[in-house]
PDB file of C-alpha atoms in Angstrom:
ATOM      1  CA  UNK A 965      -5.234  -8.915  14.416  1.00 76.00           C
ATOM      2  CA  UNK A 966      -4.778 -11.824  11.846  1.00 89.00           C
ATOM      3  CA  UNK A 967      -8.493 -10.585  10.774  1.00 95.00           C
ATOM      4  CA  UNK A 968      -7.836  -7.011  10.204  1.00 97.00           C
ATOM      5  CA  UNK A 969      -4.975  -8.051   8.106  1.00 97.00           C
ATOM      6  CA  UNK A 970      -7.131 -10.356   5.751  1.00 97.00           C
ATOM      7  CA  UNK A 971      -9.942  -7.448   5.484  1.00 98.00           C
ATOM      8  CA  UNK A 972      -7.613  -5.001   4.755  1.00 98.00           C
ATOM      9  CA  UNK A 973      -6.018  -7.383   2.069  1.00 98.00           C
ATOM     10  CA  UNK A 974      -9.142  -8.269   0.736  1.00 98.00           C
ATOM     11  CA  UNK A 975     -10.317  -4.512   0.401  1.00 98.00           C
ATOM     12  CA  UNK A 976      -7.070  -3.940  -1.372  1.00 98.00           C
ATOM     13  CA  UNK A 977      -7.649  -6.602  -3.526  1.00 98.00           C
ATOM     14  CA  UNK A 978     -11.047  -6.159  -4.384  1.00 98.00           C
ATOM     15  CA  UNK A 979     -10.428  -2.307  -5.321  1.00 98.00           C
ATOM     16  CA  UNK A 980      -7.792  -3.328  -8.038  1.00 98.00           C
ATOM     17  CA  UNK A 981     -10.300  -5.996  -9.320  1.00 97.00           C
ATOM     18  CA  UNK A 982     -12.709  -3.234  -9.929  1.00 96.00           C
ATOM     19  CA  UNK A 983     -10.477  -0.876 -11.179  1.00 96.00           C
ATOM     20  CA  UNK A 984      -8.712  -3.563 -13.689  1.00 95.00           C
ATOM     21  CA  UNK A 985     -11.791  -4.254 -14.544  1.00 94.00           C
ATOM     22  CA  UNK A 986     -13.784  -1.169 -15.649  1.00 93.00           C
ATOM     23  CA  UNK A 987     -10.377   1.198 -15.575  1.00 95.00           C
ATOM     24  CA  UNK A 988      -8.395  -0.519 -18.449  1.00 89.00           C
ATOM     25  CA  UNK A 989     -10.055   0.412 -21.476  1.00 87.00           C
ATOM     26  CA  UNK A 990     -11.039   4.053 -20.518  1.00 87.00           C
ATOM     27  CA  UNK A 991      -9.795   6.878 -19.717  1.00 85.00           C
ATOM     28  CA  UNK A 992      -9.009   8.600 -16.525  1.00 92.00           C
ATOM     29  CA  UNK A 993     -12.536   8.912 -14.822  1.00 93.00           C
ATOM     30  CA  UNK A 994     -11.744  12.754 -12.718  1.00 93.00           C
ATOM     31  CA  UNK A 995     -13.708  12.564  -9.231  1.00 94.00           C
ATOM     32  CA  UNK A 996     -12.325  15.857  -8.398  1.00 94.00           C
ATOM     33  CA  UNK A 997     -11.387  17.949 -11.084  1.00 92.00           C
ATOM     34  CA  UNK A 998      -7.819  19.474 -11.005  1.00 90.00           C
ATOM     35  CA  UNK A 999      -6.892  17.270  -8.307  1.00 95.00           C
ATOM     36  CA  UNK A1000      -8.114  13.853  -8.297  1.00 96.00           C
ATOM     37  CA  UNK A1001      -8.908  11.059 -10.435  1.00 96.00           C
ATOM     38  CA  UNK A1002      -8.993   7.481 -11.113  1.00 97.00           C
ATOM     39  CA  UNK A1003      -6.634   5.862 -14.000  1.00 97.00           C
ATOM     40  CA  UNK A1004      -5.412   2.217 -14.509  1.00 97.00           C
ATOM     41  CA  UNK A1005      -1.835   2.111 -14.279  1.00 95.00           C
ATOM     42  CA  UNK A1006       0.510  -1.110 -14.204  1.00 95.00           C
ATOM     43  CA  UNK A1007       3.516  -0.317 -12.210  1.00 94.00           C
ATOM     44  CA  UNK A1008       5.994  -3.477 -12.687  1.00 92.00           C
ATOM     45  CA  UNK A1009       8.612  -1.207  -9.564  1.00 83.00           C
ATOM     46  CA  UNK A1010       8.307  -0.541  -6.440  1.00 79.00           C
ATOM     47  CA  UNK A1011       7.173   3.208  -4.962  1.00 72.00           C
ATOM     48  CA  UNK A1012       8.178   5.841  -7.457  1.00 65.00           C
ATOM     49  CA  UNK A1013       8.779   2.860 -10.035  1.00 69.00           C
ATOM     50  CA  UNK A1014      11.947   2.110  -8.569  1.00 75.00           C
ATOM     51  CA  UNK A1015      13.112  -1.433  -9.261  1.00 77.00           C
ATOM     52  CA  UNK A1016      11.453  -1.642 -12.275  1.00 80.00           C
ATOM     53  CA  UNK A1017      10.663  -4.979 -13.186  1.00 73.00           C
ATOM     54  CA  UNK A1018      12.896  -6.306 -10.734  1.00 79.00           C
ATOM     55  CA  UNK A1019      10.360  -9.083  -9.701  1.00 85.00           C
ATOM     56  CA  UNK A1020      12.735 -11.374  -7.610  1.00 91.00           C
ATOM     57  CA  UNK A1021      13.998  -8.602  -5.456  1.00 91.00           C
ATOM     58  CA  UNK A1022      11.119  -7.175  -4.840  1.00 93.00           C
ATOM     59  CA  UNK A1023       9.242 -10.540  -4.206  1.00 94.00           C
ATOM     60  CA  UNK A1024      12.451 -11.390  -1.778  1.00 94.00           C
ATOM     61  CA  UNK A1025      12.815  -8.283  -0.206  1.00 94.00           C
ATOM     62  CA  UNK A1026       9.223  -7.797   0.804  1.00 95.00           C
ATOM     63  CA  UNK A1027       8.708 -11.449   2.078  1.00 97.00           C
ATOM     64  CA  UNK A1028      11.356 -10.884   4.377  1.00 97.00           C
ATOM     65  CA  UNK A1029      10.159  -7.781   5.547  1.00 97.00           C
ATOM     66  CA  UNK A1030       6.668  -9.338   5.951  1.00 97.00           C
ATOM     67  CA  UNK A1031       7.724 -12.221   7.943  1.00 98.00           C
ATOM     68  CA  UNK A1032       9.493 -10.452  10.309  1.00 98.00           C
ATOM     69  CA  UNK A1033       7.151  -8.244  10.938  1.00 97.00           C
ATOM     70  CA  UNK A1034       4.731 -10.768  11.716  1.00 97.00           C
ATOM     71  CA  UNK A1035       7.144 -12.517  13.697  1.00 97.00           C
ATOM     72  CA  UNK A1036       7.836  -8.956  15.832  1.00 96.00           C
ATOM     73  CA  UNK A1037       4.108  -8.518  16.027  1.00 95.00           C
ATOM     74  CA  UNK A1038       3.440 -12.036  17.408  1.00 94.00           C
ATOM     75  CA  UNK A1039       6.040 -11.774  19.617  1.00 95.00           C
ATOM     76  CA  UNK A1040       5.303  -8.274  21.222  1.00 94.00           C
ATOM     77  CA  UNK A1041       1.187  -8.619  20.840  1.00 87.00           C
ATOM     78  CA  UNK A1042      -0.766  -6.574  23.519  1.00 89.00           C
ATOM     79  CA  UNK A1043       2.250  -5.087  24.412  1.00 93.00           C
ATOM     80  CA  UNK A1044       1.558  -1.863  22.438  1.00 94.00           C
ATOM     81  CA  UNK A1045      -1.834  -1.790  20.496  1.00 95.00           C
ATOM     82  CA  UNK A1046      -1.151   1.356  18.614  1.00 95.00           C
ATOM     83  CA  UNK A1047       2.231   0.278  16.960  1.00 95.00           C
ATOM     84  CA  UNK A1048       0.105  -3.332  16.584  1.00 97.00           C
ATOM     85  CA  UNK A1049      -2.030  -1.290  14.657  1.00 97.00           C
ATOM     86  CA  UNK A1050       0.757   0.703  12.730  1.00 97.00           C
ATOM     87  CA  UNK A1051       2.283  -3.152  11.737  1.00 98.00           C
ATOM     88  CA  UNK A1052      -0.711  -4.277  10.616  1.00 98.00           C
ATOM     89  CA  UNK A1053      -1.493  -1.686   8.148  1.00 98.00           C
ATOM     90  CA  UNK A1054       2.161  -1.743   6.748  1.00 98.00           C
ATOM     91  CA  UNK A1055       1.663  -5.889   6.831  1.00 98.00           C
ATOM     92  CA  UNK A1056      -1.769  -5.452   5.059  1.00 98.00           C
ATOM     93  CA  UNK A1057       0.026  -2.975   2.352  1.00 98.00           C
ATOM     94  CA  UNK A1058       2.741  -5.508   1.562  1.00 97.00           C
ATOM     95  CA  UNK A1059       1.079  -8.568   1.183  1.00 98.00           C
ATOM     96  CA  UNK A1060      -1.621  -6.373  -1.008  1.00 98.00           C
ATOM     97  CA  UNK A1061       1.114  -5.423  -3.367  1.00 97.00           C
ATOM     98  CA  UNK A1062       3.245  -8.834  -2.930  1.00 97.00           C
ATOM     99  CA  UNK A1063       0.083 -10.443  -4.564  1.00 98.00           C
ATOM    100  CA  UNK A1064      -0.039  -8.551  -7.592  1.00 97.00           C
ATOM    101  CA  UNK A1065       3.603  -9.276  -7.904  1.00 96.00           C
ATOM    102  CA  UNK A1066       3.364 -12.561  -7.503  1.00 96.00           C
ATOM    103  CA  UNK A1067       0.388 -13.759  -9.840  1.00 96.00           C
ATOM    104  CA  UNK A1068       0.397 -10.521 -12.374  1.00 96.00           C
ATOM    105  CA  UNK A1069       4.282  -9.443 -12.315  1.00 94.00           C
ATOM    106  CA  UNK A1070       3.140  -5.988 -11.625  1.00 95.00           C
ATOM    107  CA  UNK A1071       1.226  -3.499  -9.387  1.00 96.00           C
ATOM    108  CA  UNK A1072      -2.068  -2.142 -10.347  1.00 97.00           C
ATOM    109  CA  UNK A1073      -2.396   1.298  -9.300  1.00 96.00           C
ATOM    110  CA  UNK A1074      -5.484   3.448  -9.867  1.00 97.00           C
ATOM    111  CA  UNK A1075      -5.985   6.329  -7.308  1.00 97.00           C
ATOM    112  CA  UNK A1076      -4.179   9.864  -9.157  1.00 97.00           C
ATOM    113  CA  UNK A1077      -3.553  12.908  -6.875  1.00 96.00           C
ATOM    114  CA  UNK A1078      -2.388  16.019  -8.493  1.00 95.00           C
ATOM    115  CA  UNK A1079      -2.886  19.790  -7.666  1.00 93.00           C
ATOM    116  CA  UNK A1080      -3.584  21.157 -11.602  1.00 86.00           C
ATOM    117  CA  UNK A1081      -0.028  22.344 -13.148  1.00 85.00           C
ATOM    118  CA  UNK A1082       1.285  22.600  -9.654  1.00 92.00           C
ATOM    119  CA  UNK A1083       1.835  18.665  -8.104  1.00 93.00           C
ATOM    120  CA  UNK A1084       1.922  15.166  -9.822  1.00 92.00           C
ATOM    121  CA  UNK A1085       1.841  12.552  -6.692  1.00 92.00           C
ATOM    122  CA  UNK A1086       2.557   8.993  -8.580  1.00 92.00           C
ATOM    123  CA  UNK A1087      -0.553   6.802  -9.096  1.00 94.00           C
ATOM    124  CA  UNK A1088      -0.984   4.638  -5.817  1.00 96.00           C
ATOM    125  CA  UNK A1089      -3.379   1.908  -4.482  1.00 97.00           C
ATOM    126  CA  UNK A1090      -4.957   0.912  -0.948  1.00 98.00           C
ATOM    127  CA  UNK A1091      -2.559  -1.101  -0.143  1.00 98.00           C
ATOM    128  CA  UNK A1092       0.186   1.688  -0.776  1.00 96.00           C
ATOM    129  CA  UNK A1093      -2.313   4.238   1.524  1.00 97.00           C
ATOM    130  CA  UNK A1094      -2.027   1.381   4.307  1.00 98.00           C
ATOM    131  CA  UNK A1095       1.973   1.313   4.228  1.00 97.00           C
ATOM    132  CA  UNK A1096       2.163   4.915   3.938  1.00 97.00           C
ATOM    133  CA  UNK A1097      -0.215   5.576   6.597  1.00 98.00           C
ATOM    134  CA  UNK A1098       0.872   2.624   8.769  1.00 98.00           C
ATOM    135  CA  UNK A1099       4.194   4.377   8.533  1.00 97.00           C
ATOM    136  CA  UNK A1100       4.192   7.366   9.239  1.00 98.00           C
ATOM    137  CA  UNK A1101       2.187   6.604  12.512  1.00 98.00           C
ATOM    138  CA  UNK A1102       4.715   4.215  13.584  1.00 97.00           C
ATOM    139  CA  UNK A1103       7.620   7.152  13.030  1.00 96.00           C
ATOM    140  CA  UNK A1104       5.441   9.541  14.677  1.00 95.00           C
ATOM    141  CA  UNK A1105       4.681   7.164  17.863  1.00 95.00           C
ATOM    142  CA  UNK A1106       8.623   5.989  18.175  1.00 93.00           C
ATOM    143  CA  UNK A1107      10.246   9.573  17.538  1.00 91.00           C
ATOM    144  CA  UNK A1108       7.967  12.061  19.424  1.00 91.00           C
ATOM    145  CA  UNK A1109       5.935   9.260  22.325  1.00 86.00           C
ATOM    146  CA  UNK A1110       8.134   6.285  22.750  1.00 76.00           C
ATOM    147  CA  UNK A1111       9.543   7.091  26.319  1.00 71.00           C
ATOM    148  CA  UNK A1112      11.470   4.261  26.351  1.00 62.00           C
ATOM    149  CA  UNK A1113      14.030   4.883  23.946  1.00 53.00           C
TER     150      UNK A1113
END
């Protein structure tokens, strides 16, 4: 568990490394033209730049939501692997993010998905993928297979 978390971290962190690095000074490199391509972006908000440059709040509210999720996960380990799995990805996804908050007072996003002149999805990051992913799974597991609620 606590080792998923750290790869998944450290694959979030590495990928915004990269992109800061050769991403900054260019221009949006298209992997899939009309619908996908890779641009450096700074976001200083949270999703859909909300809470822009709202560092304490955002720094607050997410440690809080990290640490009791951990707790929650701790607690309940074993007892259901897949929603284990859902936590950790959405864990993973916030401490990604809560790093670049921390030490560069702002988000580096880099991944673009569009549809040409049709849909604009806001530039996003691994660590946003893990959250949203992580999610939507756990929604999906409590609203249509948890039998016990």
């Amino acid at each position: 568990m606590e080792l998923l978390i750290v790869l998944l971290v450290l694959l979030d962190q590495f990928s915004k490394y990269i992109a800061k690095k050769y991403l900054i000074l260019k221009q949006p490199i298209n992997l899939i033209n009309g619908y996908l391509n890779l641009i450096y972006v700074e976001n200083r908000g949270a999703a859909f730049g909300i809470f822009r440059d709202k560092k304490i709040i955002l720094v607050g509210f997410t440690s809080i939501v990290v640490i009791g999720l951990i707790y929650y996960l701790l607690k309940n380990k074993g007892k259901d692997r897949f929603i284990d799995f859902c936590l950790i990805l959405i864990i993973a996804g916030a401490i990604g993010n809560l790093i670049d908050r921390i030490y560069l007072n702002y988000v580096v996003d880099f991944i673009h998905f569009y549809i040409k002149d049709v849909f604009d999805w806001p530039v996003f990051n691994f660590a946003d993928i893990y959250v949203s992913i992580g999610a939507v799974l756990l929604c999906i597991k409590l609203i249509f297979f948890d039998k016990q609620r």
